[in-house]
PDB file of C-alpha atoms in Angstrom:
ATOM      1  CA  MET A  37      55.805  59.149  92.613  1.00  0.00           C
ATOM      2  CA  THR A  38      53.137  56.086  92.828  1.00  0.00           C
ATOM      3  CA  VAL A  39      49.688  55.941  92.080  1.00  0.00           C
ATOM      4  CA  THR A  40      47.959  53.794  94.939  1.00  0.00           C
ATOM      5  CA  SER A  41      44.441  54.113  93.990  1.00  0.00           C
ATOM      6  CA  VAL A  42      42.025  55.086  91.229  1.00  0.00           C
ATOM      7  CA  GLN A  43      38.215  54.923  91.585  1.00  0.00           C
ATOM      8  CA  LEU A  44      35.526  55.980  89.518  1.00  0.00           C
ATOM      9  CA  VAL A  45      32.492  56.976  91.678  1.00  0.00           C
ATOM     10  CA  ASN A  46      28.981  58.090  91.038  1.00  0.00           C
ATOM     11  CA  GLY A  47      26.912  58.721  94.028  1.00  0.00           C
ATOM     12  CA  SER A  48      27.033  55.201  95.653  1.00  0.00           C
ATOM     13  CA  THR A  49      28.232  53.364  92.826  1.00  0.00           C
ATOM     14  CA  THR A  50      32.037  52.788  92.743  1.00  0.00           C
ATOM     15  CA  LEU A  51      34.377  50.944  90.158  1.00  0.00           C
ATOM     16  CA  ASP A  52      37.917  49.993  91.581  1.00  0.00           C
ATOM     17  CA  LEU A  53      40.405  50.486  88.733  1.00  0.00           C
ATOM     18  CA  PHE A  54      43.219  49.314  90.804  1.00  0.00           C
ATOM     19  CA  SER A  55      41.716  45.887  91.550  1.00  0.00           C
ATOM     20  CA  GLY A  56      43.184  42.380  90.398  1.00  0.00           C
ATOM     21  CA  ASP A  57      40.725  42.344  87.250  1.00  0.00           C
ATOM     22  CA  ILE A  58      41.783  45.991  85.826  1.00  0.00           C
ATOM     23  CA  THR A  59      45.424  47.339  85.017  1.00  0.00           C
ATOM     24  CA  ILE A  60      45.762  50.933  83.938  1.00  0.00           C
ATOM     25  CA  ALA A  61      48.361  51.192  81.324  1.00  0.00           C
ATOM     26  CA  THR A  62      47.922  55.098  81.361  1.00  0.00           C
ATOM     27  CA  LEU A  63      46.078  57.605  82.834  1.00  0.00           C
ATOM     28  CA  ASP A  64      46.569  60.998  80.971  1.00  0.00           C
ATOM     29  CA  LYS A  65      45.385  64.418  81.968  1.00  0.00           C
ATOM     30  CA  THR A  66      45.537  67.070  79.356  1.00  0.00           C
ATOM     31  CA  PHE A  67      46.377  70.345  80.522  1.00  0.00           C
ATOM     32  CA  PRO A  68      43.408  72.588  80.635  1.00  0.00           C
ATOM     33  CA  GLU A  69      42.840  74.933  77.491  1.00  0.00           C
ATOM     34  CA  VAL A  70      43.435  78.496  78.479  1.00  0.00           C
ATOM     35  CA  ARG A  71      40.612  80.838  78.000  1.00  0.00           C
ATOM     36  CA  SER A  72      41.933  83.585  76.153  1.00  0.00           C
ATOM     37  CA  VAL A  73      40.330  86.977  76.454  1.00  0.00           C
ATOM     38  CA  LYS A  74      41.721  89.638  74.104  1.00  0.00           C
ATOM     39  CA  ALA A  75      40.769  92.215  71.930  1.00  0.00           C
ATOM     40  CA  PRO A  76      42.665  94.513  69.395  1.00  0.00           C
ATOM     41  CA  ASN A  77      44.145  97.528  71.067  1.00  0.00           C
ATOM     42  CA  PRO A  78      42.921 100.529  68.809  1.00  0.00           C
ATOM     43  CA  ASP A  79      45.670 102.923  69.699  1.00  0.00           C
ATOM     44  CA  THR A  80      48.912 101.327  69.835  1.00  0.00           C
ATOM     45  CA  GLN A  81      50.723  98.020  68.295  1.00  0.00           C
ATOM     46  CA  GLY A  82      49.458  94.676  69.915  1.00  0.00           C
ATOM     47  CA  MET A  83      46.524  93.389  71.940  1.00  0.00           C
ATOM     48  CA  TRP A  84      44.374  94.089  74.991  1.00  0.00           C
ATOM     49  CA  ASP A  85      44.980  90.803  76.999  1.00  0.00           C
ATOM     50  CA  THR A  86      43.000  90.021  80.320  1.00  0.00           C
ATOM     51  CA  THR A  87      43.145  86.253  80.254  1.00  0.00           C
ATOM     52  CA  ARG A  88      43.219  84.783  83.669  1.00  0.00           C
ATOM     53  CA  LEU A  89      41.063  81.573  83.531  1.00  0.00           C
ATOM     54  CA  TYR A  90      41.397  78.046  82.493  1.00  0.00           C
ATOM     55  CA  GLY A  91      38.895  76.115  80.547  1.00  0.00           C
ATOM     56  CA  ALA A  92      38.028  72.441  80.317  1.00  0.00           C
ATOM     57  CA  CYS A  93      40.567  69.645  79.678  1.00  0.00           C
ATOM     58  CA  THR A  94      40.333  65.903  78.985  1.00  0.00           C
ATOM     59  CA  VAL A  95      41.451  62.803  80.671  1.00  0.00           C
ATOM     60  CA  THR A  96      42.040  59.138  78.991  1.00  0.00           C
ATOM     61  CA  LEU A  97      42.331  55.955  80.917  1.00  0.00           C
ATOM     62  CA  ASP A  98      43.967  53.122  78.994  1.00  0.00           C
ATOM     63  CA  LEU A  99      42.814  49.785  80.764  1.00  0.00           C
ATOM     64  CA  GLN A 100      43.384  46.051  80.696  1.00  0.00           C
ATOM     65  CA  LEU A 101      40.557  44.137  81.696  1.00  0.00           C
ATOM     66  CA  TYR A 102      41.070  40.540  82.625  1.00  0.00           C
ATOM     67  CA  ASN A 103      38.946  37.415  83.655  1.00  0.00           C
ATOM     68  CA  THR A 104      35.692  38.715  83.177  1.00  0.00           C
ATOM     69  CA  PRO A 105      35.999  41.556  80.459  1.00  0.00           C
ATOM     70  CA  THR A 106      32.402  41.706  79.382  1.00  0.00           C
ATOM     71  CA  GLU A 107      30.879  42.259  82.786  1.00  0.00           C
ATOM     72  CA  LEU A 108      33.729  44.840  83.605  1.00  0.00           C
ATOM     73  CA  THR A 109      33.086  46.711  80.320  1.00  0.00           C
ATOM     74  CA  ARG A 110      29.339  46.862  81.449  1.00  0.00           C
ATOM     75  CA  GLN A 111      30.487  48.579  84.541  1.00  0.00           C
ATOM     76  CA  LEU A 112      32.809  51.045  83.033  1.00  0.00           C
ATOM     77  CA  THR A 113      30.235  52.001  80.235  1.00  0.00           C
ATOM     78  CA  MET A 114      27.877  52.985  83.149  1.00  0.00           C
ATOM     79  CA  PHE A 115      30.178  55.587  83.964  1.00  0.00           C
ATOM     80  CA  MET A 116      30.090  56.845  80.484  1.00  0.00           C
ATOM     81  CA  LEU A 117      26.417  58.074  80.490  1.00  0.00           C
ATOM     82  CA  PRO A 118      26.269  61.580  78.929  1.00  0.00           C
ATOM     83  CA  ARG A 119      23.340  62.511  81.649  1.00  0.00           C
ATOM     84  CA  ILE A 120      25.983  61.756  84.677  1.00  0.00           C
ATOM     85  CA  ARG A 121      28.748  63.709  86.444  1.00  0.00           C
ATOM     86  CA  PRO A 122      30.990  60.941  88.170  1.00  0.00           C
ATOM     87  CA  TYR A 123      34.114  61.678  89.823  1.00  0.00           C
ATOM     88  CA  LEU A 124      37.647  60.096  89.168  1.00  0.00           C
ATOM     89  CA  LEU A 125      39.296  59.628  92.618  1.00  0.00           C
ATOM     90  CA  VAL A 126      43.219  59.230  92.439  1.00  0.00           C
ATOM     91  CA  GLU A 127      45.563  58.639  95.279  1.00  0.00           C
ATOM     92  CA  ASP A 128      49.306  59.283  94.844  1.00  0.00           C
ATOM     93  CA  THR A 129      52.109  58.892  97.237  1.00  0.00           C
ATOM     94  CA  GLU A 130      53.267  62.464  96.621  1.00  0.00           C
ATOM     95  CA  TRP A 131      49.885  63.968  97.231  1.00  0.00           C
ATOM     96  CA  PRO A 132      48.625  64.852 100.951  1.00  0.00           C
ATOM     97  CA  THR A 133      44.985  63.881 100.121  1.00  0.00           C
ATOM     98  CA  THR A 134      43.006  62.212  97.670  1.00  0.00           C
ATOM     99  CA  ARG A 135      42.441  64.358  94.683  1.00  0.00           C
ATOM    100  CA  ARG A 136      39.473  64.138  92.130  1.00  0.00           C
ATOM    101  CA  LEU A 137      38.271  65.165  88.585  1.00  0.00           C
ATOM    102  CA  ASN A 138      34.472  65.548  87.809  1.00  0.00           C
ATOM    103  CA  LEU A 139      33.833  64.133  84.667  1.00  0.00           C
ATOM    104  CA  ARG A 140      31.422  64.345  81.592  1.00  0.00           C
ATOM    105  CA  THR A 141      31.782  61.438  79.076  1.00  0.00           C
ATOM    106  CA  GLU A 142      33.641  62.074  75.847  1.00  0.00           C
ATOM    107  CA  ASP A 143      34.726  58.795  74.259  1.00  0.00           C
ATOM    108  CA  TYR A 144      34.790  54.969  74.818  1.00  0.00           C
ATOM    109  CA  GLY A 145      36.671  52.198  72.871  1.00  0.00           C
ATOM    110  CA  GLY A 146      36.569  48.579  73.507  1.00  0.00           C
ATOM    111  CA  PRO A 147      38.231  46.511  70.553  1.00  0.00           C
ATOM    112  CA  ILE A 148      37.224  42.889  70.595  1.00  0.00           C
ATOM    113  CA  THR A 149      40.479  40.567  70.079  1.00  0.00           C
ATOM    114  CA  GLY A 150      40.468  36.795  69.736  1.00  0.00           C
ATOM    115  CA  GLY A 151      43.085  34.046  70.285  1.00  0.00           C
ATOM    116  CA  VAL A 152      44.522  31.897  72.959  1.00  0.00           C
ATOM    117  CA  ASP A 153      47.621  34.281  73.853  1.00  0.00           C
ATOM    118  CA  HIS A 154      44.976  37.190  74.715  1.00  0.00           C
ATOM    119  CA  LEU A 155      44.755  37.097  78.320  1.00  0.00           C
ATOM    120  CA  TYR A 156      43.136  40.567  78.644  1.00  0.00           C
ATOM    121  CA  ARG A 157      40.601  42.903  76.569  1.00  0.00           C
ATOM    122  CA  GLU A 158      41.607  46.444  76.219  1.00  0.00           C
ATOM    123  CA  ALA A 159      39.529  49.392  76.621  1.00  0.00           C
ATOM    124  CA  GLN A 160      40.008  53.189  76.308  1.00  0.00           C
ATOM    125  CA  ALA A 161      37.551  55.624  78.194  1.00  0.00           C
ATOM    126  CA  SER A 162      37.778  59.561  78.236  1.00  0.00           C
ATOM    127  CA  TRP A 163      36.049  62.161  79.654  1.00  0.00           C
ATOM    128  CA  MET A 164      35.930  65.999  79.463  1.00  0.00           C
ATOM    129  CA  VAL A 165      36.982  67.610  82.682  1.00  0.00           C
ATOM    130  CA  PRO A 166      34.734  70.922  82.795  1.00  0.00           C
ATOM    131  CA  SER A 167      36.770  72.639  85.851  1.00  0.00           C
ATOM    132  CA  GLY A 168      39.918  71.700  83.996  1.00  0.00           C
ATOM    133  CA  VAL A 169      41.839  71.225  87.544  1.00  0.00           C
ATOM    134  CA  TRP A 170      42.455  68.725  90.212  1.00  0.00           C
ATOM    135  CA  GLU A 171      39.986  69.222  93.426  1.00  0.00           C
ATOM    136  CA  SER A 172      40.794  67.920  96.690  1.00  0.00           C
ATOM    137  CA  ASN A 173      38.424  65.056  97.781  1.00  0.00           C
ATOM    138  CA  GLN A 174      38.388  66.488 101.249  1.00  0.00           C
ATOM    139  CA  LEU A 175      36.454  69.631 101.887  1.00  0.00           C
ATOM    140  CA  SER A 176      37.970  72.521 104.402  1.00  0.00           C
ATOM    141  CA  THR A 177      35.278  73.677 106.468  1.00  0.00           C
ATOM    142  CA  VAL A 178      35.431  76.819 108.831  1.00  0.00           C
ATOM    143  CA  THR A 179      32.597  77.797 111.327  1.00  0.00           C
ATOM    144  CA  VAL A 180      32.735  82.011 111.677  1.00  0.00           C
ATOM    145  CA  LEU A 181      30.741  83.522 114.490  1.00  0.00           C
ATOM    146  CA  ALA A 182      28.619  86.141 113.032  1.00  0.00           C
ATOM    147  CA  ASP A 183      28.706  89.918 114.139  1.00  0.00           C
ATOM    148  CA  THR A 184      25.630  91.877 114.382  1.00  0.00           C
ATOM    149  CA  GLY A 185      25.017  95.399 113.429  1.00  0.00           C
ATOM    150  CA  ALA A 186      25.167  98.293 115.735  1.00  0.00           C
ATOM    151  CA  SER A 187      22.216  99.174 117.304  1.00  0.00           C
ATOM    152  CA  SER A 188      20.340 102.553 116.913  1.00  0.00           C
ATOM    153  CA  GLY A 189      19.234 102.511 120.544  1.00  0.00           C
ATOM    154  CA  LEU A 190      15.961 101.830 122.373  1.00  0.00           C
ATOM    155  CA  ILE A 191      12.293 103.065 121.029  1.00  0.00           C
ATOM    156  CA  PHE A 192      10.031 104.067 123.633  1.00  0.00           C
ATOM    157  CA  PRO A 193       7.993 103.275 125.046  1.00  0.00           C
ATOM    158  CA  VAL A 194      10.012 100.180 126.145  1.00  0.00           C
ATOM    159  CA  THR A 195       8.444  96.739 126.462  1.00  0.00           C
ATOM    160  CA  PHE A 196      10.152  94.699 129.170  1.00  0.00           C
ATOM    161  CA  PRO A 197      11.814  92.348 129.608  1.00  0.00           C
ATOM    162  CA  VAL A 198      14.398  93.989 127.299  1.00  0.00           C
ATOM    163  CA  THR A 199      16.659  91.367 124.888  1.00  0.00           C
ATOM    164  CA  TRP A 200      19.787  91.998 123.487  1.00  0.00           C
ATOM    165  CA  ALA A 201      21.091  90.049 120.223  1.00  0.00           C
ATOM    166  CA  ALA A 202      24.190  88.006 121.252  1.00  0.00           C
ATOM    167  CA  THR A 203      27.380  89.109 119.334  1.00  0.00           C
ATOM    168  CA  THR A 204      30.977  88.599 119.265  1.00  0.00           C
ATOM    169  CA  ALA A 205      34.276  90.298 118.182  1.00  0.00           C
ATOM    170  CA  ALA A 206      35.587  87.429 115.841  1.00  0.00           C
ATOM    171  CA  GLY A 207      33.304  87.652 112.988  1.00  0.00           C
ATOM    172  CA  SER A 208      35.983  86.596 110.461  1.00  0.00           C
ATOM    173  CA  ALA A 209      38.172  83.643 109.701  1.00  0.00           C
ATOM    174  CA  SER A 210      41.011  83.045 107.130  1.00  0.00           C
ATOM    175  CA  ILE A 211      41.372  79.434 105.520  1.00  0.00           C
ATOM    176  CA  ALA A 212      44.565  78.175 104.563  1.00  0.00           C
ATOM    177  CA  THR A 213      44.954  76.254 101.169  1.00  0.00           C
ATOM    178  CA  SER A 214      47.965  74.786  99.184  1.00  0.00           C
ATOM    179  CA  SER A 215      45.859  75.348  96.039  1.00  0.00           C
ATOM    180  CA  THR A 216      47.298  76.893  92.887  1.00  0.00           C
ATOM    181  CA  ALA A 217      44.039  77.718  91.165  1.00  0.00           C
ATOM    182  CA  ASP A 218      41.056  79.855  92.227  1.00  0.00           C
ATOM    183  CA  MET A 219      38.574  78.618  94.782  1.00  0.00           C
ATOM    184  CA  TYR A 220      34.976  79.212  95.112  1.00  0.00           C
ATOM    185  CA  PRO A 221      33.549  78.656  98.774  1.00  0.00           C
ATOM    186  CA  LEU A 222      30.042  77.247  99.447  1.00  0.00           C
ATOM    187  CA  LEU A 223      28.564  79.615 102.265  1.00  0.00           C
ATOM    188  CA  ARG A 224      25.937  78.793 104.533  1.00  0.00           C
ATOM    189  CA  MET A 225      24.548  81.650 106.530  1.00  0.00           C
ATOM    190  CA  TYR A 226      22.558  80.519 109.493  1.00  0.00           C
ATOM    191  CA  GLY A 227      19.699  82.081 111.647  1.00  0.00           C
ATOM    192  CA  PRO A 228      18.520  83.499 113.508  1.00  0.00           C
ATOM    193  CA  CYS A 229      18.831  86.627 111.673  1.00  0.00           C
ATOM    194  CA  THR A 230      17.639  89.373 109.154  1.00  0.00           C
ATOM    195  CA  GLY A 231      19.443  90.436 106.161  1.00  0.00           C
ATOM    196  CA  PRO A 232      22.687  88.163 106.363  1.00  0.00           C
ATOM    197  CA  GLN A 233      25.593  89.234 104.269  1.00  0.00           C
ATOM    198  CA  ALA A 234      29.411  87.712 104.025  1.00  0.00           C
ATOM    199  CA  THR A 235      32.240  90.237 103.171  1.00  0.00           C
ATOM    200  CA  LEU A 236      35.561  89.149 101.562  1.00  0.00           C
ATOM    201  CA  GLU A 237      37.762  91.440 103.229  1.00  0.00           C
ATOM    202  CA  SER A 238      40.689  91.540 101.061  1.00  0.00           C
ATOM    203  CA  THR A 239      38.685  93.122  98.275  1.00  0.00           C
ATOM    204  CA  GLY A 240      35.540  94.546 100.083  1.00  0.00           C
ATOM    205  CA  GLN A 241      33.218  92.311  97.929  1.00  0.00           C
ATOM    206  CA  THR A 242      29.989  91.558  99.548  1.00  0.00           C
ATOM    207  CA  ILE A 243      27.124  89.044  99.185  1.00  0.00           C
ATOM    208  CA  LYS A 244      24.156  90.632 101.006  1.00  0.00           C
ATOM    209  CA  PHE A 245      20.638  89.761 101.079  1.00  0.00           C
ATOM    210  CA  SER A 246      17.729  92.426 101.591  1.00  0.00           C
ATOM    211  CA  GLU A 247      16.519  92.837 105.204  1.00  0.00           C
ATOM    212  CA  SER A 248      13.116  91.140 103.967  1.00  0.00           C
ATOM    213  CA  LEU A 249      15.009  87.922 104.525  1.00  0.00           C
ATOM    214  CA  VAL A 250      14.368  86.550 108.043  1.00  0.00           C
ATOM    215  CA  LEU A 251      15.931  83.242 108.842  1.00  0.00           C
ATOM    216  CA  SER A 252      14.664  81.669 112.082  1.00  0.00           C
ATOM    217  CA  ALA A 253      16.863  79.572 114.491  1.00  0.00           C
ATOM    218  CA  GLY A 254      18.050  76.422 112.310  1.00  0.00           C
ATOM    219  CA  GLN A 255      17.543  78.002 109.089  1.00  0.00           C
ATOM    220  CA  TYR A 256      20.144  78.694 106.555  1.00  0.00           C
ATOM    221  CA  ILE A 257      20.750  80.425 103.226  1.00  0.00           C
ATOM    222  CA  GLU A 258      23.311  78.276 101.045  1.00  0.00           C
ATOM    223  CA  VAL A 259      25.376  80.332  98.961  1.00  0.00           C
ATOM    224  CA  ASP A 260      27.301  78.646  95.759  1.00  0.00           C
ATOM    225  CA  VAL A 261      29.695  81.351  94.721  1.00  0.00           C
ATOM    226  CA  GLN A 262      30.851  79.342  91.632  1.00  0.00           C
ATOM    227  CA  ALA A 263      27.301  78.386  90.633  1.00  0.00           C
ATOM    228  CA  ARG A 264      25.911  81.757  91.576  1.00  0.00           C
ATOM    229  CA  THR A 265      22.981  80.229  93.409  1.00  0.00           C
ATOM    230  CA  ALA A 266      21.347  81.186  96.783  1.00  0.00           C
ATOM    231  CA  LYS A 267      19.205  78.437  98.190  1.00  0.00           C
ATOM    232  CA  LEU A 268      16.826  78.166 101.376  1.00  0.00           C
ATOM    233  CA  ASP A 269      17.855  75.269 103.715  1.00  0.00           C
TER     234      ASP A 269
END
């Protein structure tokens, strides 16, 4: 197991932590806290326990800054602003793809030391990881052709020419993943359509919009399952 690349990324700004001027002494990601959900069992001994999800964790970097430590410190602290949510990208020889952690700043320490024997300046930076888990940096994308609902027939008088909506029998798809944690898809439902909906076949759970929602060709509704939001275009 060998780490081959570590980067901090915020939009178009990147800091390479595997450069000749920065050495990583340790990279420590704690195990995420377990979000305990329990209550006393009023009828028997013990507790009701329906715990099933992780909470947040922390990640800490111990760094050694060479050559231009003051400038490197300035660059590093730009990823410590409370308002931003940078990513820590890590590549490892045992991982099939780059993995990432979404960060929120927690703590920073950069003791100043002197003396001719000091070749570098030490720094320690830590962030909270709200999701608690590693994510793949590469999205898995699947395009699913839509089914159309059954028609109730023609209404007379008929206006010609008569146009029938295109459909397909392959209105579902599966996504294979090696994930060990729950995943939350990002869905885009494209028009032209009226009242689009998506169903998880294994459970029957459905995200359904009312018939008043009419999407033209090229329009789409983006549903973020984790954030529980739906946005037009």
